[in-house]
XYZ file of C-alpha atoms in Angstrom:
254
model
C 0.000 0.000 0.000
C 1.237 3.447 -1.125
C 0.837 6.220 1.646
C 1.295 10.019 0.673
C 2.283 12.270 2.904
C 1.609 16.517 2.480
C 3.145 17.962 4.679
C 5.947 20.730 5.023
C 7.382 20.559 8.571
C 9.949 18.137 8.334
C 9.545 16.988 12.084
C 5.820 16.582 11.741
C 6.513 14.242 8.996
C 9.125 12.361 10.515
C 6.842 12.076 13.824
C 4.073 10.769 11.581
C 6.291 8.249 9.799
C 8.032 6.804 12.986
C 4.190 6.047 14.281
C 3.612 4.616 11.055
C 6.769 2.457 10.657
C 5.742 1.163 14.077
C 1.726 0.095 13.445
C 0.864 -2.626 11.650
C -2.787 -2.070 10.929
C -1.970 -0.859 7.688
C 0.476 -2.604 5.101
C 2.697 0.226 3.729
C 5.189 -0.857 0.597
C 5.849 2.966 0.216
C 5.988 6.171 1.953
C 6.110 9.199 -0.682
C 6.487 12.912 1.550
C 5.504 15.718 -0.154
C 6.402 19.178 0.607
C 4.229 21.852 -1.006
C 1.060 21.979 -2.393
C 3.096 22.103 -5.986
C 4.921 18.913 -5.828
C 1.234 17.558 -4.743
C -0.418 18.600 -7.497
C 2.555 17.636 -10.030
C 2.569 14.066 -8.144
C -1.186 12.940 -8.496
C -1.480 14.398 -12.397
C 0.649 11.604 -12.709
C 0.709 9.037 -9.659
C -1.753 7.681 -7.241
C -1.855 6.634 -3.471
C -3.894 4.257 -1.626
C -4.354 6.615 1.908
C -3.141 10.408 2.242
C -2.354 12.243 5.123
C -3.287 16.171 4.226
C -2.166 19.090 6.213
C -4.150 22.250 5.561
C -1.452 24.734 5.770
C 1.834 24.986 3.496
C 4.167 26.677 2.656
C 2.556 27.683 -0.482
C -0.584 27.713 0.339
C -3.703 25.744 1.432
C -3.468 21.664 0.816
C -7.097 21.892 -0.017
C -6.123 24.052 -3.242
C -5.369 20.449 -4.406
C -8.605 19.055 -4.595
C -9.395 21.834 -7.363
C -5.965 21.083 -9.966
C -6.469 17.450 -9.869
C -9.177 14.554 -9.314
C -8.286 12.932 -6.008
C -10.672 9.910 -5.261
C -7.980 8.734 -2.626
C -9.110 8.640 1.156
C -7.558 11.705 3.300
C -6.659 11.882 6.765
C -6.157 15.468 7.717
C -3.528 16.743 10.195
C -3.723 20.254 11.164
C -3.355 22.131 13.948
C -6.345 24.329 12.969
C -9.893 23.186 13.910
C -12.066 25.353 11.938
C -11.625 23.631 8.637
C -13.789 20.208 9.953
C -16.430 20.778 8.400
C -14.791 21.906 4.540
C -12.409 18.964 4.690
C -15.604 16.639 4.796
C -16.638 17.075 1.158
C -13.550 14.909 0.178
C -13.260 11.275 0.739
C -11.939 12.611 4.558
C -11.516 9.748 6.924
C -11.237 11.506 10.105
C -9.658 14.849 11.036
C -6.450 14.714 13.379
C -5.810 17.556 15.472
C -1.981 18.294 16.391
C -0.321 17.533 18.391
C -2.099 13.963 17.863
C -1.070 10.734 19.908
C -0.366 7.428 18.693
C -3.531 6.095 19.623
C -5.372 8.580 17.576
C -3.628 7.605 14.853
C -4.519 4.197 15.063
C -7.893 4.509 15.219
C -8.264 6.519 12.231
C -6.094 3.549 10.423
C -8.626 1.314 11.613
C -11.474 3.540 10.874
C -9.365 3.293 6.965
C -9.692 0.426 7.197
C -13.375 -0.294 8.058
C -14.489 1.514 5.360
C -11.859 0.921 2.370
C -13.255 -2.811 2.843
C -17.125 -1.480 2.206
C -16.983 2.066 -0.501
C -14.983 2.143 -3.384
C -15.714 5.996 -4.498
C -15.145 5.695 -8.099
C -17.529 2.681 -8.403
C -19.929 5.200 -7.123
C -18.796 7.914 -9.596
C -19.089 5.577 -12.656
C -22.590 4.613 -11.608
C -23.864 8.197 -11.432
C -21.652 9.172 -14.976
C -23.538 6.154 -16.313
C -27.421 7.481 -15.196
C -26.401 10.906 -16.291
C -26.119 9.299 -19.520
C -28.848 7.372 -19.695
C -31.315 10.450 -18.911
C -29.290 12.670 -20.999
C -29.532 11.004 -24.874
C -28.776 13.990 -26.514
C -25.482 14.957 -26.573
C -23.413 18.146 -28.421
C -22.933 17.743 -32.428
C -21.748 21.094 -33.094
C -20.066 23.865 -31.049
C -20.571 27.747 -31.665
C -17.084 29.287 -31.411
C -15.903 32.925 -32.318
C -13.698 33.998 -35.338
C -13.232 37.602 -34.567
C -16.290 39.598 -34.994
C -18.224 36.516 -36.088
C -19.823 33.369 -34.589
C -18.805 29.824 -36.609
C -20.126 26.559 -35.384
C -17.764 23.479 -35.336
C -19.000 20.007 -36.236
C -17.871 17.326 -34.005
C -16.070 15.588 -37.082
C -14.305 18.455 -37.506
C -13.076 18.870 -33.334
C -9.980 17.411 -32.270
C -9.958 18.104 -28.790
C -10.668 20.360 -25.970
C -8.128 21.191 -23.825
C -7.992 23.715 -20.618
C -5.312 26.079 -19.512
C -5.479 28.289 -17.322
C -9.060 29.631 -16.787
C -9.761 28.891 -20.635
C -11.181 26.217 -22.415
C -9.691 25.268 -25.871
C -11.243 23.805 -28.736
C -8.752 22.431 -31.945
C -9.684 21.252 -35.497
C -8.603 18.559 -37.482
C -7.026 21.694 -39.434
C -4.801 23.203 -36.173
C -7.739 25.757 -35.996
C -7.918 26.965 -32.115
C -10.905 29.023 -30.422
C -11.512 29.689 -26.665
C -14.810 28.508 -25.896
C -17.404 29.142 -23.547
C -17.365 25.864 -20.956
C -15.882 24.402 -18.474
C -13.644 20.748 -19.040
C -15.699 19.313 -16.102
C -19.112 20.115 -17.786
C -18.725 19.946 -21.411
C -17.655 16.302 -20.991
C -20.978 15.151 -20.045
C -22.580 16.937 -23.029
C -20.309 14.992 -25.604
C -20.639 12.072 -27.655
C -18.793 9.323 -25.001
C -18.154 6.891 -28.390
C -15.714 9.439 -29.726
C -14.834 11.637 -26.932
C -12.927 10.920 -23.898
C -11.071 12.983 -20.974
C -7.895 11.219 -20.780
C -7.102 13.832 -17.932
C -7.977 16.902 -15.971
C -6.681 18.951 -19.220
C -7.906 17.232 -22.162
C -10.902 15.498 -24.167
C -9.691 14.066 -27.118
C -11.435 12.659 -29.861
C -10.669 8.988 -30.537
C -10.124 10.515 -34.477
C -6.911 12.980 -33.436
C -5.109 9.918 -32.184
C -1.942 9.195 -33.974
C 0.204 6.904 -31.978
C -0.229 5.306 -27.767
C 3.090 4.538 -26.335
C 3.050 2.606 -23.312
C 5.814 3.475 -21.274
C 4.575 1.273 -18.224
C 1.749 -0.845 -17.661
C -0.227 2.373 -15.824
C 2.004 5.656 -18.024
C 0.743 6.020 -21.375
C 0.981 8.706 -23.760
C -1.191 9.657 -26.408
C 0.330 11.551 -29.550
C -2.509 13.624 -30.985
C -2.712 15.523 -34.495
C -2.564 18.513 -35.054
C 0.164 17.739 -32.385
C -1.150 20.462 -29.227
C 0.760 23.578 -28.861
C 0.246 23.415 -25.013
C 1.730 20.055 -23.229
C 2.448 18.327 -26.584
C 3.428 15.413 -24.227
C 0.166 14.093 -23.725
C -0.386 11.236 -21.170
C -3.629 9.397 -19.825
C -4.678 9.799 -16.000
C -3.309 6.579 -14.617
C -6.817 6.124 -13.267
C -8.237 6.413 -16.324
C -5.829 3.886 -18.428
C -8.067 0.737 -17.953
C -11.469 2.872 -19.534
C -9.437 4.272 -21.941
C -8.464 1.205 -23.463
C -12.065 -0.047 -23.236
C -12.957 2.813 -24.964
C -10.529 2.575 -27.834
C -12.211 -1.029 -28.703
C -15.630 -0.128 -29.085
């Protein structure tokens, strides 16, 4: 089992790893310690964990900045010495809430509560069923998109759309013909209004369609990279959310 910790006071995290080293409720293969809210975010675009332990405040800024620069369906454990942020912290997968300084016994009992409920909810079985009935009562999905072209409005057929792909606070739209507009949507929503048989979000910056794919290396059984064309002028190293590389290749064969 992979553990993350977030956490920038070096003795906090090497008090939390000694009481970890030392339990054996919880079978831990790896311990990865992150520092900053950045090398969070830059880890779990990429990585995943099986149990985090979150403090709220870093050095650059709030942990729970996270939640809104990449998906995280991984259970959290918070450690803070700050109370007021119970309640916000329970709209993520939060397990329980430790306040510092915390004791060892504390900390066992949230691995057990971990525990208890790892073995009964699995939150992305529950995420799939509810992307699945939003489907279902939702039949009609986006053929065309209106974009603007200067001082004029020009609408887009889905044969025609590469991908979508966000940056910043912008969402992108390319042609087959390397044809970009800014348009008017949010990644998160415009997915569900999309044709799923030849559009996919392979991560929290791109929906490609399954026509602007070129080449797939596989550069491990869970990294693989998608070359698209027109190739993207923005992070023209494309790679699939390692939580998404088992749909994605369902997807590909249908």
């Amino acid at each position: 089992m992979r553990i993350a910790i977030i956490e920038d006071e070096l003795l906090a995290v090497n008090y939390l790893k000694d009481l970890l080293d030392q339990q054996s409720i919880v079978p831990i293969t790896e311990t990865v310690i992150l520092r900053s809210k950045k090398q969070a975010i830059d880890f779990f675009e990429i990585h995943s964990a099986d149990l985090i332990f979150m403090d709220i405040h870093l050095g650059d800024g709030m942990s729970l900045d996270i939640f809104e620069h990449v998906e995280l369906f991984t259970p959290v454990i918070f450690i803070t010495a700050f109370d007021e942020y119970a309640m916000r912290v329970f709209r993520h997968f939060t397990i329980d809430y430790l306040l510092k300084p915390f004791e060892r016994e504390e900390l066992y009992q949230a691995l057990q509560k971990f525990i208890s409920i790892k073995g009964n909810f699995d939150p992305e079985s529950v995420l799939k069923s509810i992307s699945t009935l939003y489907q279902t009562n939702n039949p009609e999905k986006m053929k065309r998109f209106m974009v603007r072209e200067g001082n004029k409005l020009k609408s887009v057929d889905e044969h025609d759309t590469a991908y979508f792909f966000a940056s910043g606070k912008y969402l992108f739209l390319t042609t087959n013909d390397n044809q970009t507009y800014i348009y008017d949507d949010t990644i998160k929503d415009i997915i569900h209004k999309l044709n799923p048989d030849r559009f996919f979000k392979i991560n929290r910056k791109f929906i490609i369609n399954k026509n602007a794919i070129i080449e797939i290396i596989k550069h491990s059984s869970q990294k693989i990279e998608v070359k698209l064309s027109p190739t993207p002028e923005i992070n023209s190293d494309v790679f699939i959310s390692k939580r998404q590389v088992t749909e994605f290749l369902t997807w590909l064969k249908n």
